[in-house]
Amino acid sequence: MTGNLLEIRDLHKRYGEVEVLKGVDCTMQQGDVISIIGSSGSGKTTMLRCINMLEEFQGGSIRIDGEEIGYETMGGARRRKKEKEIARQRAMTGMAFQQFNLFPHMSAAENVMLGLVKVKGMARDEARGVAEKWLDRVGLAERRDRYPGQLSGGQQQRVAIARAIAMNPKLMLFDEVTSALDPELVNEVLQVIKDLARDGMSMLLVTHEMRFAFEVSNRVIFMNQGRIGEEGNPREMFIKPQTERLAEFLKTSTFN
Amino acid sequence: MELVAFLETLWLARIPILKGLGVTVSISLLAILVGTILGVGVGLALTYGKGPVRWLVRGYTDFIRGTPVLVLVLASYYVLGTIGIDLGPFQAGVLALAVFCSSHVGEIVRGALESIPKGQTEAAKAIGLTFPQTFAYVLGPQALRQVLPAWVNTAAEMVKASTLLSIIGVAELLLRTQELISRTFMSLEFYLFAGFLYFVINYGIERFGKYVERKTSIPS
């Protein structure tokens, strides 16, 4: 046990011949809010998706609270853990997606309840209470019985965040959660994330919102061609980038 | 009065017609039921099956779908007998229709499952659901809604295909009708009447399908 909430060591990920992650190391403490920035194809989303095993990875290790995620090494051979074990480990993290991915055949409250009842084994009444509490927290108390098709993009994304956070994860993963939203709906989602950050939730965010990354995170990771190009606190990084690559990337990014 | 004469004959022949109708309904229901159960398995194998299982089931569906139903009925009755599986005409017929139905339902189920966005599975995984849970609560219910219209179609096709069992001597509605016609020579009247009964069955299936669709539709 190192005391790190998240510990990524020498992470390698290949799609066939193409290596998209070429040895990523990263550690994270309880309560850290880390933004991962970088141009598309730099591997930032892939890295995030390895953490909850939505992507397989071929080398290196990921630990959450000291527990090795996804694979185990026995007698020198690396093996994927059993599906049931991986499902349990996935519940340690929560994830919000670019496309929201709400379950369209369930109301907002049922979306939040599903994991509570089926994974956490909560009674329906209790789960309903937890779901209502979280929907209230994201400002959607009166929409809890609406279906995803009856909600705006921003509202859907807030339900999706409530669904993830209600599971009480140790770590929240946000994968470009505002990229699919109309500009006027971005802020309501960012506000929810800011509130979570203020409450001490540990978060890892892949984002294109530079101002948001600057405001909300205590550390920024700049991904470049499958490696970490630069990392540090946002103020120093954004004002005095140490590498040519980051300087260039920041120039082409908008800070609105 | 020809109509009165027909109605009188119809009344006299009510028992064989009702029996025929009963047989047609039983054949159809059994074929649809067994075909659907098999078909869901076929659809799952086509969607999630690995390597050999997938190829085998793929071969099965392509072969069955490429074969005329009548050939399946005849093969089931005459060919299975030669390899020691002796089925009566009713059983053989139901088997042929069920197999035919399963290949169609299999394709429908596969299509429905593949049309569900990948993000649904990912979101389910992300909250910690296992695959069986993901299927039961997320994929299955969505696929079911997609499957319904095409499934109703297939069910109606099975009712129509049940007429082919008259060839191997199953006394279903069409065969009963033909027997009546050969005795009464009222061919137009009885064919129309039989057609009307088939329409009623299929209309009922269609209404039932619409009802379930309405009941399960997702508010938006």
Short mmCIF file of C-alpha atoms in Angstrom, two decimals:
data_model
loop_
_atom_site.label_atom_id
_atom_site.label_comp_id
_atom_site.label_asym_id
_atom_site.label_seq_id
_atom_site.Cartn_x
_atom_site.Cartn_y
_atom_site.Cartn_z
CA MET A 1 0.00 0.00 0.00
CA THR A 2 1.39 3.34 -1.06
CA GLY A 3 -1.53 5.42 0.07
CA ASN A 4 -2.25 6.57 -3.46
CA LEU A 5 -5.86 6.51 -4.59
CA LEU A 6 -4.81 5.82 -8.15
CA GLU A 7 -1.50 4.53 -9.32
CA ILE A 8 -0.80 3.93 -12.98
CA ARG A 9 2.54 2.36 -13.82
CA ASP A 10 4.03 2.10 -17.29
CA LEU A 11 0.64 1.71 -19.00
CA HIS A 12 0.84 0.33 -22.53
CA LYS A 13 -2.13 -0.04 -24.84
CA ARG A 14 -2.10 -1.27 -28.43
CA TYR A 15 -4.77 -1.49 -31.09
CA GLY A 16 -3.22 -4.16 -33.27
CA GLU A 17 0.03 -2.64 -34.52
CA VAL A 18 -0.69 0.86 -33.31
CA GLU A 19 0.52 1.71 -29.84
CA VAL A 20 -1.74 4.42 -28.42
CA LEU A 21 -0.35 4.47 -24.89
CA LYS A 22 3.42 4.17 -24.73
CA GLY A 23 4.12 3.95 -21.05
CA VAL A 24 2.02 6.26 -18.91
CA ASP A 25 2.74 6.81 -15.22
CA CYS A 26 0.38 8.72 -13.01
CA THR A 27 -0.52 8.86 -9.36
CA MET A 28 -3.40 10.53 -7.70
CA GLN A 29 -4.31 11.25 -4.07
CA GLN A 30 -7.68 11.26 -2.41
CA GLY A 31 -9.47 14.51 -3.29
CA ASP A 32 -7.32 15.31 -6.32
CA VAL A 33 -9.03 16.82 -9.33
CA ILE A 34 -6.93 16.19 -12.38
CA SER A 35 -7.69 17.40 -15.88
CA ILE A 36 -6.23 15.54 -18.81
CA ILE A 37 -5.77 17.71 -21.87
CA GLY A 38 -4.21 17.13 -25.25
CA SER A 39 -5.10 16.98 -28.91
CA SER A 40 -7.31 14.21 -30.24
CA GLY A 41 -5.47 10.95 -30.71
CA SER A 42 -3.08 11.74 -27.89
CA GLY A 43 -4.49 8.85 -25.84
CA LYS A 44 -6.25 10.79 -23.09
CA THR A 45 -9.65 9.13 -23.47
CA THR A 46 -8.04 5.72 -23.91
CA MET A 47 -6.12 6.16 -20.67
CA LEU A 48 -9.33 7.05 -18.85
CA ARG A 49 -11.12 4.02 -20.29
CA CYS A 50 -8.34 1.67 -19.20
CA ILE A 51 -8.95 2.66 -15.60
CA ASN A 52 -12.38 1.03 -15.59
CA MET A 53 -11.45 -1.70 -18.07
CA LEU A 54 -13.62 -0.41 -20.88
CA GLU A 55 -10.37 -0.89 -22.77
CA GLU A 56 -8.03 -3.81 -22.38
CA PHE A 57 -4.38 -2.93 -21.93
CA GLN A 58 -1.33 -4.99 -22.75
CA GLY A 59 1.28 -3.73 -20.36
CA GLY A 60 1.74 -1.96 -17.06
CA SER A 61 -0.58 -1.83 -14.12
CA ILE A 62 -3.38 0.25 -12.67
CA ARG A 63 -4.11 0.25 -8.97
CA ILE A 64 -7.00 1.83 -7.17
CA ASP A 65 -6.57 2.01 -3.41
CA GLY A 66 -3.77 -0.49 -3.83
CA GLU A 67 -5.94 -3.03 -5.63
CA GLU A 68 -4.71 -4.15 -9.02
CA ILE A 69 -7.30 -3.50 -11.73
CA GLY A 70 -8.22 -5.91 -14.50
CA TYR A 71 -5.26 -8.25 -14.56
CA GLU A 72 -3.35 -10.48 -12.23
CA THR A 73 0.05 -12.02 -12.59
CA MET A 74 0.33 -15.60 -11.46
CA GLY A 75 3.50 -17.60 -11.92
CA GLY A 76 4.84 -14.96 -14.28
CA ALA A 77 1.81 -15.11 -16.57
CA ARG A 78 -0.44 -12.09 -16.91
CA ARG A 79 -4.11 -13.00 -16.91
CA ARG A 80 -7.32 -11.02 -17.21
CA LYS A 81 -9.30 -11.26 -14.00
CA LYS A 82 -12.67 -12.98 -13.96
CA GLU A 83 -15.56 -11.02 -15.44
CA LYS A 84 -17.35 -10.87 -12.12
CA GLU A 85 -14.27 -9.54 -10.38
CA ILE A 86 -13.82 -6.90 -13.08
CA ALA A 87 -17.47 -5.87 -12.71
CA ARG A 88 -16.88 -5.38 -8.99
CA GLN A 89 -13.76 -3.32 -9.66
CA ARG A 90 -15.59 -1.17 -12.19
CA ALA A 91 -18.03 -0.18 -9.47
CA MET A 92 -15.12 1.42 -7.58
CA THR A 93 -15.06 4.12 -10.24
CA GLY A 94 -17.92 6.07 -11.75
CA MET A 95 -17.91 7.31 -15.31
CA ALA A 96 -19.71 9.98 -17.26
CA PHE A 97 -19.54 9.80 -21.05
CA GLN A 98 -19.50 12.28 -23.88
CA GLN A 99 -22.77 10.84 -25.23
CA PHE A 100 -24.43 10.55 -21.78
CA ASN A 101 -25.47 6.94 -22.47
CA LEU A 102 -28.54 7.05 -20.29
CA PHE A 103 -30.77 4.02 -20.55
CA PRO A 104 -33.61 5.33 -22.74
CA HIS A 105 -36.24 2.91 -21.47
CA MET A 106 -35.89 4.02 -17.86
CA SER A 107 -36.87 7.26 -16.15
CA ALA A 108 -34.19 9.49 -14.67
CA ALA A 109 -34.72 7.98 -11.22
CA GLU A 110 -34.68 4.41 -12.56
CA ASN A 111 -31.42 5.13 -14.37
CA VAL A 112 -29.85 6.11 -11.07
CA MET A 113 -31.49 3.24 -9.17
CA LEU A 114 -30.39 0.41 -11.46
CA GLY A 115 -26.84 0.13 -10.16
CA LEU A 116 -27.91 0.72 -6.57
CA VAL A 117 -30.39 -2.16 -6.68
CA LYS A 118 -28.54 -4.63 -8.93
CA VAL A 119 -24.93 -3.98 -7.99
CA LYS A 120 -25.18 -2.66 -4.43
CA GLY A 121 -28.14 -4.87 -3.57
CA MET A 122 -30.09 -1.99 -2.09
CA ALA A 123 -33.84 -2.33 -1.52
CA ARG A 124 -35.89 -0.40 -4.08
CA ASP A 125 -37.28 2.09 -1.58
CA GLU A 126 -33.87 2.92 -0.23
CA ALA A 127 -32.43 3.17 -3.75
CA ARG A 128 -35.27 5.47 -4.71
CA GLY A 129 -34.35 7.74 -1.81
CA VAL A 130 -30.68 7.83 -2.79
CA ALA A 131 -31.60 8.49 -6.43
CA GLU A 132 -33.88 11.36 -5.45
CA LYS A 133 -31.20 12.85 -3.23
CA TRP A 134 -28.67 12.88 -6.07
CA LEU A 135 -31.10 14.09 -8.69
CA ASP A 136 -31.90 16.90 -6.33
CA ARG A 137 -28.19 17.64 -5.99
CA VAL A 138 -27.81 18.03 -9.74
CA GLY A 139 -30.88 20.25 -9.86
CA LEU A 140 -33.30 17.77 -11.38
CA ALA A 141 -35.56 16.88 -8.47
CA GLU A 142 -38.73 17.67 -10.38
CA ARG A 143 -37.61 15.77 -13.50
CA ARG A 144 -36.93 12.47 -11.80
CA ASP A 145 -39.77 10.66 -13.53
CA ARG A 146 -38.97 11.99 -16.99
CA TYR A 147 -37.41 9.74 -19.59
CA PRO A 148 -34.09 10.63 -21.26
CA GLY A 149 -35.93 11.45 -24.49
CA GLN A 150 -37.86 14.12 -22.59
CA LEU A 151 -34.74 15.85 -21.24
CA SER A 152 -32.31 18.31 -22.80
CA GLY A 153 -28.70 17.28 -23.37
CA GLY A 154 -27.54 19.16 -20.31
CA GLN A 155 -30.21 17.55 -18.16
CA GLN A 156 -29.37 14.10 -19.51
CA GLN A 157 -25.72 14.62 -18.70
CA ARG A 158 -26.58 15.68 -15.17
CA VAL A 159 -28.69 12.55 -14.71
CA ALA A 160 -25.76 10.51 -16.02
CA ILE A 161 -23.45 12.14 -13.48
CA ALA A 162 -25.98 11.48 -10.72
CA ARG A 163 -26.20 7.85 -11.85
CA ALA A 164 -22.43 7.45 -11.54
CA ILE A 165 -21.98 9.40 -8.31
CA ALA A 166 -24.89 7.69 -6.53
CA MET A 167 -22.85 4.49 -6.58
CA ASN A 168 -20.47 6.21 -4.20
CA PRO A 169 -17.33 5.60 -6.28
CA LYS A 170 -13.85 6.23 -4.98
CA LEU A 171 -12.99 8.04 -8.16
CA MET A 172 -15.06 9.74 -10.86
CA LEU A 173 -14.00 9.64 -14.49
CA PHE A 174 -15.35 12.28 -16.86
CA ASP A 175 -14.83 11.69 -20.56
CA GLU A 176 -15.36 14.93 -22.47
CA VAL A 177 -18.74 15.32 -20.83
CA THR A 178 -19.52 18.69 -22.41
CA SER A 179 -18.33 18.00 -25.95
CA ALA A 180 -21.72 16.85 -27.24
CA LEU A 181 -23.63 19.71 -25.64
CA ASP A 182 -24.93 22.92 -27.13
CA PRO A 183 -22.82 25.83 -25.83
CA GLU A 184 -25.62 27.23 -23.68
CA LEU A 185 -25.96 23.89 -21.85
CA VAL A 186 -22.28 23.46 -21.02
CA ASN A 187 -22.29 25.58 -17.91
CA GLU A 188 -24.99 23.73 -16.02
CA VAL A 189 -22.94 20.56 -16.34
CA LEU A 190 -19.65 22.20 -15.43
CA GLN A 191 -21.33 23.72 -12.36
CA VAL A 192 -22.34 20.24 -11.18
CA ILE A 193 -18.75 19.04 -11.55
CA LYS A 194 -17.42 22.08 -9.72
CA ASP A 195 -19.78 21.36 -6.84
CA LEU A 196 -18.53 17.79 -6.68
CA ALA A 197 -14.93 19.01 -6.66
CA ARG A 198 -15.70 21.37 -3.83
CA ASP A 199 -17.18 18.47 -1.86
CA GLY A 200 -13.87 16.65 -2.14
CA MET A 201 -14.72 14.07 -4.82
CA SER A 202 -11.63 12.63 -6.48
CA MET A 203 -11.94 13.22 -10.19
CA LEU A 204 -10.12 12.62 -13.42
CA LEU A 205 -11.45 14.66 -16.31
CA VAL A 206 -10.68 14.50 -19.98
CA THR A 207 -11.71 17.89 -21.25
CA HIS A 208 -11.39 20.48 -23.96
CA GLU A 209 -12.65 23.22 -21.70
CA MET A 210 -9.37 24.91 -20.83
CA ARG A 211 -10.82 27.57 -18.59
CA PHE A 212 -12.71 24.90 -16.69
CA ALA A 213 -9.58 22.76 -16.37
CA PHE A 214 -7.78 25.81 -15.09
CA GLU A 215 -10.44 26.64 -12.53
CA VAL A 216 -11.42 23.26 -11.19
CA SER A 217 -8.29 21.12 -11.16
CA ASN A 218 -5.36 21.12 -8.85
CA ARG A 219 -3.27 19.33 -11.43
CA VAL A 220 -3.25 19.11 -15.21
CA ILE A 221 -1.82 16.35 -17.34
CA PHE A 222 -0.92 17.15 -20.92
CA MET A 223 -0.99 14.02 -23.08
CA ASN A 224 1.07 13.95 -26.22
CA GLN A 225 1.35 11.01 -28.61
CA GLY A 226 0.60 8.35 -26.05
CA ARG A 227 2.80 9.76 -23.32
CA ILE A 228 2.47 12.35 -20.63
CA GLY A 229 4.02 15.42 -22.20
CA GLU A 230 3.91 17.64 -19.19
CA GLU A 231 2.12 17.83 -15.88
CA GLY A 232 1.82 20.21 -13.02
CA ASN A 233 -0.42 22.78 -11.49
CA PRO A 234 -2.61 24.53 -14.05
CA ARG A 235 -1.42 28.05 -13.29
CA GLU A 236 2.24 27.32 -13.97
CA MET A 237 1.53 25.07 -16.93
CA PHE A 238 -0.81 27.40 -18.73
CA ILE A 239 1.30 30.50 -18.16
CA LYS A 240 4.73 29.00 -18.57
CA PRO A 241 4.56 25.77 -20.59
CA GLN A 242 7.86 23.89 -20.42
CA THR A 243 7.55 22.10 -23.73
CA GLU A 244 7.11 23.33 -27.28
CA ARG A 245 4.22 20.90 -27.73
CA LEU A 246 2.15 22.23 -24.88
CA ALA A 247 2.82 25.84 -25.89
CA GLU A 248 1.56 25.01 -29.34
CA PHE A 249 -1.47 23.14 -28.04
CA LEU A 250 -2.42 25.99 -25.73
CA LYS A 251 -2.15 28.45 -28.61
CA THR A 252 -4.73 26.53 -30.63
CA SER A 253 -7.08 26.07 -27.66
CA THR A 254 -9.78 28.53 -26.77
CA PHE A 255 -10.20 29.85 -23.25
CA ASN A 256 -13.77 30.95 -23.13
CA MET B 1 -80.83 -17.94 -52.60
CA GLU B 2 -77.21 -18.93 -52.90
CA LEU B 3 -76.18 -17.13 -49.75
CA VAL B 4 -78.76 -18.98 -47.70
CA ALA B 5 -77.64 -22.26 -49.24
CA PHE B 6 -74.02 -21.45 -48.38
CA LEU B 7 -74.87 -20.45 -44.83
CA GLU B 8 -76.82 -23.67 -44.36
CA THR B 9 -73.90 -25.69 -45.66
CA LEU B 10 -71.52 -23.70 -43.50
CA TRP B 11 -73.62 -24.48 -40.45
CA LEU B 12 -73.64 -28.18 -41.31
CA ALA B 13 -69.86 -28.05 -41.78
CA ARG B 14 -69.15 -26.01 -38.67
CA ILE B 15 -67.52 -28.82 -36.76
CA PRO B 16 -64.86 -29.75 -39.34
CA ILE B 17 -64.17 -26.06 -40.01
CA LEU B 18 -63.78 -25.29 -36.33
CA LYS B 19 -61.53 -28.32 -35.96
CA GLY B 20 -59.46 -27.13 -38.89
CA LEU B 21 -59.28 -23.67 -37.42
CA GLY B 22 -58.21 -25.15 -34.09
CA VAL B 23 -55.45 -27.15 -35.76
CA THR B 24 -54.25 -24.09 -37.68
CA VAL B 25 -54.13 -22.03 -34.51
CA SER B 26 -52.33 -24.79 -32.58
CA ILE B 27 -49.75 -25.28 -35.32
CA SER B 28 -49.12 -21.56 -35.54
CA LEU B 29 -48.92 -20.99 -31.81
CA LEU B 30 -46.58 -23.94 -31.26
CA ALA B 31 -44.38 -22.97 -34.19
CA ILE B 32 -44.19 -19.35 -33.08
CA LEU B 33 -43.55 -20.29 -29.46
CA VAL B 34 -40.86 -22.89 -30.13
CA GLY B 35 -39.45 -20.84 -33.02
CA THR B 36 -39.18 -17.76 -30.86
CA ILE B 37 -37.45 -19.56 -28.01
CA LEU B 38 -34.99 -21.17 -30.43
CA GLY B 39 -34.70 -17.91 -32.35
CA VAL B 40 -33.66 -15.90 -29.31
CA GLY B 41 -30.89 -18.44 -28.76
CA VAL B 42 -29.92 -18.18 -32.42
CA GLY B 43 -29.90 -14.37 -32.21
CA LEU B 44 -27.71 -14.45 -29.09
CA ALA B 45 -25.28 -16.86 -30.72
CA LEU B 46 -25.13 -14.70 -33.85
CA THR B 47 -24.45 -11.58 -31.81
CA TYR B 48 -22.25 -12.79 -28.97
CA GLY B 49 -21.12 -16.25 -30.08
CA LYS B 50 -17.42 -16.81 -30.60
CA GLY B 51 -15.72 -18.54 -33.52
CA PRO B 52 -17.13 -21.98 -34.30
CA VAL B 53 -20.43 -21.45 -32.45
CA ARG B 54 -21.10 -18.32 -34.46
CA TRP B 55 -20.16 -19.94 -37.79
CA LEU B 56 -22.29 -22.97 -37.06
CA VAL B 57 -25.36 -20.91 -36.22
CA ARG B 58 -24.66 -18.57 -39.15
CA GLY B 59 -24.66 -21.63 -41.43
CA TYR B 60 -27.88 -22.86 -39.87
CA THR B 61 -29.76 -19.58 -40.40
CA ASP B 62 -28.48 -19.01 -43.91
CA PHE B 63 -29.34 -22.57 -44.90
CA ILE B 64 -32.83 -22.47 -43.41
CA ARG B 65 -33.62 -19.01 -44.72
CA GLY B 66 -32.51 -20.02 -48.18
CA THR B 67 -34.78 -23.07 -48.24
CA PRO B 68 -38.48 -22.89 -49.22
CA VAL B 69 -40.74 -23.66 -46.26
CA LEU B 70 -42.49 -26.35 -48.27
CA VAL B 71 -39.17 -28.15 -48.74
CA LEU B 72 -38.56 -27.94 -44.99
CA VAL B 73 -42.01 -29.40 -44.32
CA LEU B 74 -41.51 -32.27 -46.75
CA ALA B 75 -37.99 -32.95 -45.51
CA SER B 76 -39.13 -32.94 -41.91
CA TYR B 77 -41.86 -35.47 -42.67
CA TYR B 78 -40.18 -37.77 -45.19
CA VAL B 79 -36.43 -37.41 -44.66
CA LEU B 80 -36.33 -37.50 -40.87
CA GLY B 81 -38.20 -40.82 -41.03
CA THR B 82 -35.39 -42.40 -43.05
CA ILE B 83 -32.86 -41.61 -40.32
CA GLY B 84 -35.01 -43.13 -37.64
CA ILE B 85 -36.80 -40.04 -36.34
CA ASP B 86 -40.40 -40.96 -36.95
CA LEU B 87 -42.70 -38.01 -36.51
CA GLY B 88 -46.40 -37.79 -37.24
CA PRO B 89 -47.47 -35.22 -39.82
CA PHE B 90 -48.51 -32.71 -37.16
CA GLN B 91 -45.22 -32.97 -35.23
CA ALA B 92 -43.12 -32.95 -38.38
CA GLY B 93 -44.97 -29.91 -39.68
CA VAL B 94 -44.65 -27.98 -36.44
CA LEU B 95 -40.96 -28.84 -36.28
CA ALA B 96 -40.37 -27.54 -39.82
CA LEU B 97 -42.23 -24.31 -39.14
CA ALA B 98 -40.52 -23.79 -35.80
CA VAL B 99 -37.10 -24.23 -37.38
CA PHE B 100 -38.05 -21.81 -40.14
CA CYS B 101 -39.39 -19.35 -37.58
CA SER B 102 -36.23 -19.64 -35.45
CA SER B 103 -33.96 -18.57 -38.29
CA HIS B 104 -36.06 -15.49 -38.95
CA VAL B 105 -36.44 -14.58 -35.28
CA GLY B 106 -32.69 -15.14 -34.90
CA GLU B 107 -31.92 -12.56 -37.57
CA ILE B 108 -34.43 -10.12 -36.11
CA VAL B 109 -32.93 -10.47 -32.63
CA ARG B 110 -29.40 -10.05 -33.96
CA GLY B 111 -30.40 -6.94 -35.88
CA ALA B 112 -32.08 -5.43 -32.83
CA LEU B 113 -29.14 -6.15 -30.51
CA GLU B 114 -26.63 -4.77 -32.98
CA SER B 115 -28.61 -1.59 -33.42
CA ILE B 116 -28.27 -0.70 -29.74
CA PRO B 117 -25.44 1.83 -29.36
CA LYS B 118 -22.22 0.52 -27.80
CA GLY B 119 -22.47 3.24 -25.19
CA GLN B 120 -25.36 1.39 -23.55
CA THR B 121 -23.17 -1.61 -22.76
CA GLU B 122 -20.34 0.66 -21.65
CA ALA B 123 -22.58 2.65 -19.32
CA ALA B 124 -23.90 -0.58 -17.83
CA LYS B 125 -20.38 -1.92 -17.34
CA ALA B 126 -19.27 1.37 -15.82
CA ILE B 127 -21.78 1.09 -12.98
CA GLY B 128 -20.60 -2.46 -12.33
CA LEU B 129 -23.24 -4.61 -14.00
CA THR B 130 -22.11 -8.03 -15.17
CA PHE B 131 -22.93 -9.09 -18.71
CA PRO B 132 -26.01 -11.16 -17.79
CA GLN B 133 -27.33 -8.19 -15.79
CA THR B 134 -26.55 -5.81 -18.65
CA PHE B 135 -28.50 -8.05 -20.97
CA ALA B 136 -31.43 -8.50 -18.63
CA TYR B 137 -31.93 -4.85 -17.69
CA VAL B 138 -30.39 -2.77 -20.43
CA LEU B 139 -30.00 -4.57 -23.76
CA GLY B 140 -32.88 -7.05 -23.62
CA PRO B 141 -35.64 -4.55 -22.85
CA GLN B 142 -34.45 -2.23 -25.61
CA ALA B 143 -34.08 -5.06 -28.12
CA LEU B 144 -37.54 -6.33 -27.26
CA ARG B 145 -39.12 -3.07 -28.32
CA GLN B 146 -37.18 -3.07 -31.58
CA VAL B 147 -38.00 -6.68 -32.31
CA LEU B 148 -41.73 -6.38 -31.88
CA PRO B 149 -42.90 -5.11 -35.30
CA ALA B 150 -40.74 -7.57 -37.23
CA TRP B 151 -41.70 -10.36 -34.87
CA VAL B 152 -45.42 -9.73 -35.47
CA ASN B 153 -44.70 -9.98 -39.18
CA THR B 154 -42.95 -13.31 -38.75
CA ALA B 155 -45.81 -14.60 -36.59
CA ALA B 156 -48.29 -13.73 -39.34
CA GLU B 157 -46.01 -15.46 -41.87
CA MET B 158 -46.11 -18.60 -39.73
CA VAL B 159 -49.91 -18.63 -39.79
CA LYS B 160 -49.81 -18.40 -43.57
CA ALA B 161 -47.09 -21.03 -43.81
CA SER B 162 -49.19 -23.41 -41.72
CA THR B 163 -51.31 -24.02 -44.85
CA LEU B 164 -48.36 -25.92 -46.30
CA LEU B 165 -48.95 -28.68 -43.78
CA SER B 166 -52.04 -29.65 -45.80
CA ILE B 167 -49.58 -31.22 -48.26
CA ILE B 168 -48.46 -33.81 -45.72
CA GLY B 169 -52.05 -34.44 -44.65
CA VAL B 170 -52.44 -32.35 -41.52
CA ALA B 171 -56.14 -31.55 -41.28
CA GLU B 172 -55.72 -27.82 -40.76
CA LEU B 173 -58.06 -25.16 -42.01
CA LEU B 174 -57.05 -25.25 -45.67
CA LEU B 175 -57.27 -29.04 -45.97
CA ARG B 176 -60.66 -29.08 -44.24
CA THR B 177 -61.86 -26.38 -46.59
CA GLN B 178 -60.68 -28.30 -49.63
CA GLU B 179 -62.43 -31.43 -48.38
CA LEU B 180 -65.66 -29.49 -47.99
CA ILE B 181 -65.32 -28.01 -51.45
CA SER B 182 -64.83 -31.43 -52.99
CA ARG B 183 -68.16 -32.49 -51.48
CA THR B 184 -70.20 -29.31 -51.90
CA PHE B 185 -68.62 -27.76 -55.02
CA MET B 186 -68.96 -24.34 -53.38
CA SER B 187 -65.34 -23.49 -54.05
CA LEU B 188 -65.53 -19.68 -54.23
CA GLU B 189 -67.62 -19.37 -51.08
CA PHE B 190 -65.50 -21.69 -48.94
CA TYR B 191 -62.19 -20.31 -50.15
CA LEU B 192 -63.41 -16.80 -49.37
CA PHE B 193 -64.56 -17.93 -45.97
CA ALA B 194 -61.23 -19.62 -45.23
CA GLY B 195 -59.44 -16.48 -46.40
CA PHE B 196 -61.59 -14.47 -44.03
CA LEU B 197 -60.65 -16.72 -41.09
CA TYR B 198 -56.92 -16.41 -41.88
CA PHE B 199 -57.38 -12.66 -42.03
CA VAL B 200 -59.08 -12.65 -38.63
CA ILE B 201 -56.21 -14.60 -37.05
CA ASN B 202 -53.56 -12.35 -38.53
CA TYR B 203 -55.50 -9.22 -37.76
CA GLY B 204 -55.70 -10.39 -34.17
CA ILE B 205 -51.93 -10.95 -34.08
CA GLU B 206 -51.35 -7.51 -35.53
CA ARG B 207 -53.65 -5.81 -33.03
CA PHE B 208 -51.98 -7.68 -30.21
CA GLY B 209 -48.57 -6.54 -31.48
CA LYS B 210 -49.75 -2.92 -31.69
CA TYR B 211 -51.15 -3.18 -28.18
CA VAL B 212 -47.85 -4.45 -26.76
CA GLU B 213 -45.96 -1.78 -28.71
CA ARG B 214 -48.14 0.90 -27.19
CA LYS B 215 -47.81 -0.56 -23.71
CA THR B 216 -44.02 -0.69 -23.90
CA SER B 217 -43.36 2.50 -25.84
CA ILE B 218 -40.80 4.83 -24.29
CA PRO B 219 -42.08 8.33 -23.53
CA SER B 220 -40.25 11.05 -25.42
#
